[in-house]
Coordinates of C-alpha atoms in Angstrom, one line a residue:
Chain A
M15 CA 83.2 77.6 108.9
S16 CA 85.5 80.5 109.5
E17 CA 84.6 83.6 107.5
I18 CA 87.4 85.0 105.3
V19 CA 87.5 88.6 104.6
T20 CA 89.6 89.7 101.5
A21 CA 90.9 92.8 100.3
G22 CA 92.8 94.8 97.4
I23 CA 94.9 97.7 97.5
L24 CA 94.9 100.4 94.7
V25 CA 97.9 102.8 94.6
I26 CA 97.3 105.9 92.5
G27 CA 99.9 108.1 91.3
D28 CA 102.2 109.0 88.4
E29 CA 105.1 109.5 90.5
I30 CA 105.1 105.7 91.5
L31 CA 105.0 104.6 88.0
S32 CA 107.8 106.9 87.0
G33 CA 109.9 105.5 89.9
R34 CA 110.4 109.1 91.2
T35 CA 108.7 108.1 94.4
K36 CA 109.2 104.7 96.0
D37 CA 106.1 103.3 97.4
K38 CA 106.1 102.4 101.1
N39 CA 102.5 102.1 101.5
I40 CA 102.0 98.5 100.1
G41 CA 104.0 96.7 102.4
F42 CA 102.6 98.7 105.5
I43 CA 98.9 98.1 104.6
A44 CA 99.7 94.3 103.7
E45 CA 101.2 93.7 107.0
Y46 CA 98.5 95.6 108.7
L47 CA 95.7 93.8 107.0
T48 CA 97.3 90.4 107.8
N49 CA 97.6 91.3 111.6
I50 CA 93.8 92.3 111.8
G51 CA 92.7 89.1 109.8
I52 CA 92.1 90.5 106.4
D53 CA 93.5 88.7 103.6
L54 CA 95.1 91.0 100.9
R55 CA 94.5 89.2 97.6
E56 CA 95.8 91.9 94.9
V57 CA 97.5 95.1 94.6
R58 CA 97.4 97.7 91.5
V59 CA 99.2 100.8 90.9
V60 CA 97.5 103.1 88.2
A61 CA 98.2 106.5 86.9
D62 CA 96.6 109.8 87.7
D63 CA 94.0 109.2 85.1
E64 CA 90.4 108.8 85.7
A65 CA 89.6 106.0 83.4
D66 CA 92.4 103.9 84.7
I67 CA 91.4 104.6 88.4
I68 CA 87.7 103.6 87.9
A69 CA 88.4 100.5 85.8
A70 CA 90.8 99.2 88.5
L71 CA 88.5 100.5 91.5
D72 CA 85.7 98.6 89.8
A73 CA 87.6 95.2 89.1
L74 CA 88.9 95.3 92.9
R75 CA 85.6 96.6 94.7
H76 CA 83.6 93.9 93.1
R77 CA 85.8 91.1 93.8
Y78 CA 86.9 91.7 97.3
D79 CA 85.4 92.7 100.6
Y80 CA 87.3 95.9 100.8
V81 CA 89.6 98.0 98.7
F82 CA 92.2 100.5 100.1
T83 CA 93.2 103.3 97.9
T84 CA 96.3 105.6 98.6
G85 CA 97.2 108.8 96.9
G86 CA 95.4 111.8 94.7
I87 CA 93.5 113.4 97.6
G88 CA 95.4 116.5 97.7
P89 CA 94.8 120.0 96.7
T90 CA 96.3 120.1 93.2
H91 CA 94.9 119.5 89.7
D92 CA 96.6 116.1 89.6
D93 CA 94.6 114.8 92.8
I94 CA 91.5 113.3 91.2
T95 CA 90.8 110.3 93.3
A96 CA 87.7 111.5 95.1
D97 CA 86.2 112.6 91.7
S98 CA 87.0 109.2 90.3
V99 CA 85.5 107.2 93.3
A100 CA 82.3 109.1 93.1
K101 CA 82.2 108.6 89.2
A102 CA 82.7 104.8 89.8
F103 CA 80.0 104.7 92.4
G104 CA 77.7 106.8 90.2
V105 CA 77.1 109.2 93.1
G106 CA 77.5 113.0 93.3
I107 CA 80.4 114.8 95.0
D108 CA 80.4 118.1 96.8
H109 CA 82.3 120.1 99.5
H110 CA 81.5 118.4 102.6
P111 CA 80.2 121.0 105.1
E112 CA 81.8 119.5 108.1
V113 CA 85.2 119.4 106.3
V114 CA 84.7 123.1 105.1
A115 CA 83.8 124.0 108.7
R116 CA 86.9 122.6 109.9
F117 CA 89.0 124.1 107.2
R118 CA 87.5 127.5 108.1
D119 CA 88.5 127.0 111.7
R120 CA 92.2 126.3 110.4
W121 CA 92.7 129.0 107.7
S122 CA 92.2 132.5 106.9
E123 CA 89.7 133.6 104.4
Q124 CA 92.6 134.2 101.9
D125 CA 94.5 131.0 102.6
L126 CA 91.2 128.8 102.1
N127 CA 91.4 129.1 98.3
E128 CA 89.8 126.8 95.6
A129 CA 92.8 124.4 95.6
R130 CA 92.5 123.7 99.5
L131 CA 88.7 123.5 99.1
R132 CA 89.4 120.7 96.7
M133 CA 90.4 118.5 99.6
A134 CA 86.9 119.2 101.2
R135 CA 85.2 117.5 98.2
V136 CA 83.8 114.1 99.3
P137 CA 81.3 111.8 97.4
D138 CA 77.8 111.6 98.6
G139 CA 77.1 109.2 101.2
A140 CA 80.8 108.6 102.2
E141 CA 81.8 108.4 105.9
L142 CA 84.8 110.6 106.8
I143 CA 88.1 109.4 108.0
Q144 CA 89.5 112.1 110.0
S145 CA 91.2 113.1 113.3
A146 CA 92.5 116.4 114.9
T147 CA 95.9 115.6 113.2
I148 CA 94.6 114.9 109.9
L149 CA 94.5 118.0 107.7
A150 CA 92.4 116.5 104.8
P151 CA 90.3 113.6 105.5
G152 CA 90.0 110.3 103.8
F153 CA 86.8 108.8 103.3
K154 CA 85.0 105.3 103.2
L155 CA 82.3 104.9 100.4
G156 CA 80.7 101.4 100.3
N157 CA 83.7 98.9 100.6
V158 CA 86.1 101.5 99.3
I159 CA 88.6 103.1 101.8
V160 CA 90.2 106.2 100.3
M161 CA 93.5 107.6 102.1
A162 CA 96.3 109.8 101.6
G163 CA 99.5 108.8 99.7
I164 CA 102.0 110.4 102.4
P165 CA 102.7 107.4 104.6
S166 CA 102.4 109.0 107.9
I167 CA 98.8 110.3 107.2
M168 CA 98.0 107.1 105.3
Q169 CA 99.0 105.1 108.7
A170 CA 97.0 107.6 111.0
M171 CA 94.0 106.6 108.7
M172 CA 94.5 103.0 108.8
D173 CA 94.4 103.2 112.7
I174 CA 91.2 105.2 112.3
V175 CA 89.3 103.0 109.8
A176 CA 90.6 99.5 111.0
P177 CA 88.4 99.1 114.2
K178 CA 85.2 99.6 111.7
L179 CA 86.1 96.8 109.4
K180 CA 84.8 93.2 109.7
S181 CA 87.6 90.8 110.0
G182 CA 88.0 87.1 109.3
V183 CA 89.7 84.5 111.5
R184 CA 93.4 85.6 111.5
M185 CA 95.9 83.8 109.1
L186 CA 98.5 82.4 111.7
S187 CA 102.1 81.9 110.6
D188 CA 105.2 80.2 111.7
S189 CA 108.5 80.3 110.4
V190 CA 111.9 78.4 110.6
R191 CA 115.3 79.0 109.2
A192 CA 116.2 75.9 107.2
N193 CA 119.9 76.3 107.0
A194 CA 119.7 74.6 103.6
R195 CA 119.8 75.6 100.1
E196 CA 116.2 76.0 98.6
G197 CA 116.9 73.5 95.8
D198 CA 117.7 70.8 98.6
I199 CA 114.6 71.0 100.3
G200 CA 112.1 71.7 97.3
G201 CA 111.2 67.9 96.7
P202 CA 110.4 67.0 100.5
L203 CA 108.8 70.4 101.1
R204 CA 106.5 69.6 98.2
D205 CA 105.5 66.4 99.8
I206 CA 104.7 68.3 103.0
A207 CA 102.6 70.8 101.2
N208 CA 100.8 68.2 99.7
A209 CA 100.2 66.3 102.9
H210 CA 98.7 69.4 104.7
P211 CA 96.4 71.1 102.1
D212 CA 94.8 73.6 104.8
T213 CA 98.2 75.3 105.1
I214 CA 100.2 77.4 102.7
I215 CA 104.0 76.9 102.8
G216 CA 106.3 79.3 101.4
S217 CA 110.0 79.1 100.7
Y218 CA 112.1 82.3 100.9
P219 CA 115.8 82.1 99.7
F220 CA 118.3 84.6 101.0
M221 CA 122.1 85.0 101.5
D222 CA 122.8 84.4 105.1
E223 CA 125.6 86.0 107.3
D224 CA 128.3 83.4 106.2
K225 CA 127.4 84.4 102.4
K226 CA 125.7 80.9 102.2
P227 CA 122.7 80.5 100.2
N228 CA 119.8 79.9 102.9
T229 CA 116.2 79.6 103.1
N230 CA 113.3 80.8 105.3
L231 CA 110.4 78.6 105.4
V232 CA 106.9 80.1 106.3
V233 CA 103.9 78.0 107.2
R234 CA 100.4 79.6 107.1
S235 CA 97.0 78.3 108.3
R236 CA 93.8 79.6 109.9
D237 CA 93.8 76.5 112.0
P238 CA 96.6 76.4 114.8
E239 CA 96.5 72.7 114.9
K240 CA 97.3 72.3 111.1
L241 CA 99.7 74.9 111.4
N242 CA 101.5 73.2 114.1
A243 CA 101.2 69.7 112.3
A244 CA 102.7 71.1 109.1
M245 CA 105.5 73.0 111.0
T246 CA 106.5 69.9 112.7
A247 CA 106.6 67.9 109.5
V248 CA 108.9 70.7 108.0
K249 CA 111.2 70.6 111.1
Q250 CA 111.5 66.9 111.0
M251 CA 112.3 67.0 107.3
L252 CA 115.1 69.6 108.1
A253 CA 116.4 67.7 111.0
G254 CA 116.7 64.6 108.7
L255 CA 118.6 66.5 105.9
N256 CA 122.2 65.6 105.2
V257 CA 123.3 67.6 102.5
A258 CA 126.6 69.7 102.5
R259 CA 125.9 73.5 102.0
Chain B
M8 CA 105.2 111.3 65.8
S9 CA 107.4 109.8 68.3
E10 CA 106.3 106.2 69.3
I11 CA 105.3 105.7 72.7
V12 CA 106.4 102.2 74.3
T13 CA 104.4 101.0 77.3
A14 CA 104.8 98.5 79.9
G15 CA 103.1 96.7 82.9
I16 CA 104.7 95.0 85.9
L17 CA 103.5 91.9 87.6
V18 CA 104.7 90.9 90.8
I19 CA 104.1 87.5 91.8
G20 CA 104.1 86.2 95.4
D21 CA 102.2 85.6 98.6
E22 CA 105.0 86.9 100.6
I23 CA 104.4 90.4 99.3
L24 CA 100.8 90.2 99.8
S25 CA 101.2 89.1 103.6
G26 CA 103.4 91.9 104.0
R27 CA 106.2 89.5 105.3
T28 CA 108.4 90.7 102.4
K29 CA 108.5 94.3 101.3
D30 CA 108.8 94.7 97.7
K31 CA 111.6 96.4 96.2
N32 CA 111.4 95.4 92.6
I33 CA 108.6 97.8 91.4
G34 CA 110.4 101.2 92.4
F35 CA 113.7 99.8 90.8
I36 CA 112.0 98.7 87.4
A37 CA 109.9 101.8 87.3
E38 CA 112.8 103.9 87.5
Y39 CA 114.8 101.8 85.0
L40 CA 112.0 101.8 82.3
T41 CA 111.7 105.8 82.8
N42 CA 115.5 105.9 82.0
I43 CA 115.3 103.8 78.9
G44 CA 112.3 105.4 77.4
I45 CA 109.4 102.9 78.4
D46 CA 106.3 104.2 80.2
L47 CA 105.1 102.3 83.0
R48 CA 101.4 102.3 82.9
E49 CA 100.3 99.6 85.6
V50 CA 101.5 97.5 88.2
R51 CA 99.7 94.4 89.7
V52 CA 100.6 92.3 92.6
V53 CA 99.0 88.9 92.6
A54 CA 99.4 85.6 94.9
D55 CA 101.1 82.5 94.0
D56 CA 97.9 81.1 92.4
E57 CA 97.8 79.9 88.5
A58 CA 94.3 81.5 88.0
D59 CA 95.4 84.9 89.3
I60 CA 98.6 85.0 87.6
I61 CA 97.2 84.2 84.3
A62 CA 94.5 86.5 84.5
A63 CA 96.7 89.3 85.4
L64 CA 99.2 88.3 82.8
D65 CA 96.6 88.3 80.1
A66 CA 95.1 91.7 81.1
L67 CA 98.6 93.2 81.0
R68 CA 100.3 91.5 78.1
H69 CA 97.3 92.5 75.5
R70 CA 97.3 96.0 76.9
Y71 CA 100.9 97.1 76.9
D72 CA 104.0 96.6 74.7
Y73 CA 105.9 94.6 77.5
V74 CA 105.2 93.0 80.7
F75 CA 107.8 92.4 83.1
T76 CA 107.2 89.7 85.9
T77 CA 109.0 89.1 89.2
G78 CA 109.1 86.2 91.4
G79 CA 107.8 82.5 91.4
I80 CA 110.8 81.1 89.3
G81 CA 112.5 79.1 92.2
P82 CA 112.9 75.5 92.9
T83 CA 110.0 75.1 95.2
H84 CA 106.5 73.9 95.0
D85 CA 105.2 77.6 95.4
D86 CA 107.1 78.6 92.2
I87 CA 104.4 78.4 89.5
T88 CA 105.3 81.4 87.3
A89 CA 106.9 79.5 84.4
D90 CA 104.0 77.2 84.2
S91 CA 101.5 79.8 84.6
V92 CA 103.1 81.9 81.6
A93 CA 103.2 78.9 79.4
K94 CA 99.5 78.2 80.1
A95 CA 98.6 81.7 79.5
F96 CA 100.4 81.7 76.1
G97 CA 99.0 78.2 75.2
V98 CA 102.2 76.6 74.7
G99 CA 104.1 73.5 76.1
I100 CA 106.8 73.6 78.8
D101 CA 109.6 71.3 79.3
H102 CA 113.1 71.1 80.8
H103 CA 115.3 73.4 78.4
P104 CA 118.5 71.5 77.3
E105 CA 120.8 74.4 77.4
V106 CA 120.0 75.2 81.2
V107 CA 119.9 71.4 82.0
A108 CA 123.4 71.3 80.5
R109 CA 124.6 74.3 82.6
F110 CA 123.0 72.8 85.7
R111 CA 125.0 69.6 85.1
D112 CA 128.1 71.6 84.8
R113 CA 127.4 73.0 88.2
W114 CA 125.8 70.4 90.3
S115 CA 126.7 66.8 91.0
E116 CA 124.2 64.0 89.8
Q117 CA 122.9 63.9 93.6
D118 CA 122.5 67.7 94.0
L119 CA 120.8 68.0 90.6
N120 CA 117.4 66.8 92.1
E121 CA 113.7 67.2 90.9
A122 CA 113.5 70.4 92.6
R123 CA 116.5 72.0 91.0
L124 CA 115.3 70.6 87.7
R125 CA 112.2 72.8 88.1
M126 CA 114.2 75.9 87.4
A127 CA 115.3 74.5 84.0
R128 CA 111.6 74.7 82.9
V129 CA 111.3 77.1 80.1
P130 CA 107.9 77.5 78.0
D131 CA 108.6 76.5 74.4
G132 CA 109.6 79.3 72.3
A133 CA 111.0 81.6 75.0
E134 CA 114.5 83.2 74.9
L135 CA 116.7 82.6 77.8
I136 CA 117.8 85.7 80.3
Q137 CA 121.0 84.2 81.7
S138 CA 124.6 85.0 82.4
A139 CA 127.5 83.4 84.2
T140 CA 126.3 84.7 87.6
I141 CA 122.5 83.9 87.3
L142 CA 121.9 80.5 88.4
A143 CA 118.4 80.0 87.3
P144 CA 117.6 82.0 84.0
G145 CA 114.7 84.2 83.3
F146 CA 113.2 84.2 80.0
K147 CA 111.4 86.3 77.5
L148 CA 108.0 84.8 75.8
G149 CA 106.4 87.1 73.4
N150 CA 106.3 90.4 74.9
V151 CA 106.6 89.0 78.5
I152 CA 109.8 88.9 80.4
V153 CA 110.0 86.8 83.4
M154 CA 112.4 87.5 86.2
A155 CA 113.5 86.6 89.5
G156 CA 112.0 88.0 92.7
I157 CA 115.3 88.3 94.5
P158 CA 116.3 92.1 93.7
S159 CA 120.0 91.5 93.0
I160 CA 119.3 88.8 90.4
M161 CA 116.3 90.6 88.8
Q162 CA 118.5 93.7 88.5
A163 CA 121.1 91.6 86.6
M164 CA 118.3 90.3 84.5
M165 CA 117.1 93.9 83.5
D166 CA 120.6 94.7 82.5
I167 CA 120.7 91.8 80.1
V168 CA 117.2 92.2 78.6
A169 CA 116.9 95.9 78.3
P170 CA 119.2 96.5 75.3
K171 CA 116.8 94.0 73.4
L172 CA 113.7 96.1 73.8
K173 CA 112.4 98.7 71.6
S174 CA 112.2 102.1 73.3
G175 CA 110.3 105.2 72.7
V176 CA 111.3 108.8 73.0
R177 CA 112.3 109.1 76.6
M178 CA 110.0 111.1 79.0
L179 CA 111.9 114.1 80.0
S180 CA 111.5 115.7 83.5
D181 CA 112.6 118.6 85.5
S182 CA 111.7 119.5 89.0
V183 CA 111.7 122.6 91.4
R184 CA 111.5 123.0 95.1
A185 CA 108.4 125.2 95.5
N186 CA 109.1 126.5 99.1
A187 CA 105.4 126.8 99.2
R188 CA 102.4 124.9 100.6
E189 CA 101.0 122.8 98.1
G190 CA 97.5 124.4 98.9
D191 CA 98.8 127.9 98.0
I192 CA 99.9 126.9 94.7
G193 CA 97.2 124.4 93.5
G194 CA 95.3 127.2 91.9
P195 CA 97.8 128.8 89.5
L196 CA 99.4 125.3 89.0
R197 CA 96.3 124.0 87.6
D198 CA 96.1 127.2 85.1
I199 CA 99.6 126.2 83.9
A200 CA 99.0 122.7 83.6
N201 CA 95.9 123.5 81.4
A202 CA 98.0 126.0 79.3
H203 CA 100.7 123.4 78.7
P204 CA 98.8 120.2 77.5
D205 CA 101.7 118.4 76.3
T206 CA 103.3 118.2 79.5
I207 CA 102.4 116.3 82.9
I208 CA 102.8 118.5 86.0
G209 CA 103.0 116.7 89.2
S210 CA 103.0 118.1 92.8
Y211 CA 104.3 116.2 95.8
P212 CA 104.1 117.7 99.2
F213 CA 106.8 116.7 101.7
M214 CA 107.9 118.2 105.1
D215 CA 111.1 120.1 104.8
E216 CA 114.2 120.3 107.2
D217 CA 112.7 123.3 108.9
K218 CA 109.5 121.0 109.5
K219 CA 107.5 123.2 107.2
P220 CA 105.2 121.7 104.6
N221 CA 106.8 122.3 101.4
T222 CA 106.3 121.0 97.7
N223 CA 108.2 119.5 95.0
L224 CA 106.8 120.3 91.5
V225 CA 107.8 118.0 88.4
V226 CA 107.1 118.9 84.9
R227 CA 107.5 115.9 82.6
S228 CA 107.2 115.9 78.5
R229 CA 108.9 114.1 75.6
D230 CA 109.2 117.6 74.1
P231 CA 112.2 119.6 75.6
E232 CA 110.9 122.8 74.5
K233 CA 107.5 122.3 75.8
L234 CA 109.1 121.1 79.0
N235 CA 111.1 124.2 79.2
A236 CA 108.0 126.4 78.6
A237 CA 106.1 124.8 81.3
M238 CA 108.9 124.8 83.7
T239 CA 109.5 128.4 83.0
A240 CA 105.9 129.3 83.6
V241 CA 106.0 127.3 87.0
K242 CA 109.2 129.3 88.1
Q243 CA 107.5 132.5 87.3
M244 CA 104.4 131.6 89.4
L245 CA 106.7 130.7 92.2
A246 CA 108.5 133.9 92.1
G247 CA 105.4 135.8 92.0
L248 CA 104.0 133.9 95.1
N249 CA 103.6 136.1 98.3
V250 CA 102.4 133.7 101.0
A251 CA 103.5 133.3 104.5
R252 CA 104.5 129.8 105.2

């Protein structure tokens, strides 16, 4: 039996919900996790609201092996992620001496104000996620990985934390362009899906370069032989199609 | 008292969670709702899994005035949104005669196969969301609005359904470029936020064209006078800043 490792993402921020900022982190983390053999099962986006953050965090962290959060770890009053995570876990939170020491190297006494010191607040027992190029650290507490909202910083944090995560057998995938309308292959595709229960077959319509409705078919499985068998069946089905587009 | 109208979004699809497809609908709907005076409070993304869809739908539809779903209403076996919504509401689902009639106008008897007919399955009591340019309709059942996953179609559906929704007093917003590092204004900004409790003040760091850390400040409120008062305080604070960047 291959172990399956699961994850959820929690995006924190009013600016995403107002539409002012368009999230770029969900897609990045989703692809990243697929590549390292972790199954992303659910994403939630909530406001900068302590009760909402804690409720979502508790739902996700008890259900999945890992939870990745983005956003809300900056220096301003609306950055409440670290405090909310501490509260969810029922642990204390304080200025982390190692982070404060790094901040003192970086900033003058005058610049190291209360706002900046907020970024050194880390829940008790958390492991820092930091590097020379990351100003304010992220952290990992239990199975929750807390990261910045700014995509470039979040991505650097993923690179640091990823090697420390357990990962399962990677979900493999293969895709084929059907050159057919989704509605013309839905029936036979369902039969193939039913005949290949250990695979996941997805159908994704798009308009092709000739402005014709076309379809990408994606077969996913952890077992390369089962993946191949299902993909072979899909290709045979497509070769036998005789419909005008 | 101004009424506040709230909403949640439920994005349905394995392809978003695998990272294969990057969601473009959340940002669009978020901005759309802000513009018509509906507060988006939460977003969830779940897989093409009936139990997951129903659980998320029930959580959101009981908590918010409206729920907008995207994805899973196509002709293939992995499109299970309509059936899941019917199950969540405990109502039946069948081929909608009006939709079937439109399909018969559009397709030959041969082309109108079982897969395409799946797209005519609509839960009992639902109101169709359709137009001449929308092939497979969306629908509204109770407070749940079910839309396509393809962005252009989803956007057409939003335009059709939006005029029928109740909306609250619109959340107003104003923004200013601080020309300051977030860490230098976090303290005074918190004081302003505390002094203006009926506003929401957000702080969004970015790298500006001179590669310097800069910050956008956004003030939001339903009351234009309170918005103005808070924004004036923010601008006075910024004018009084005397820090090197």
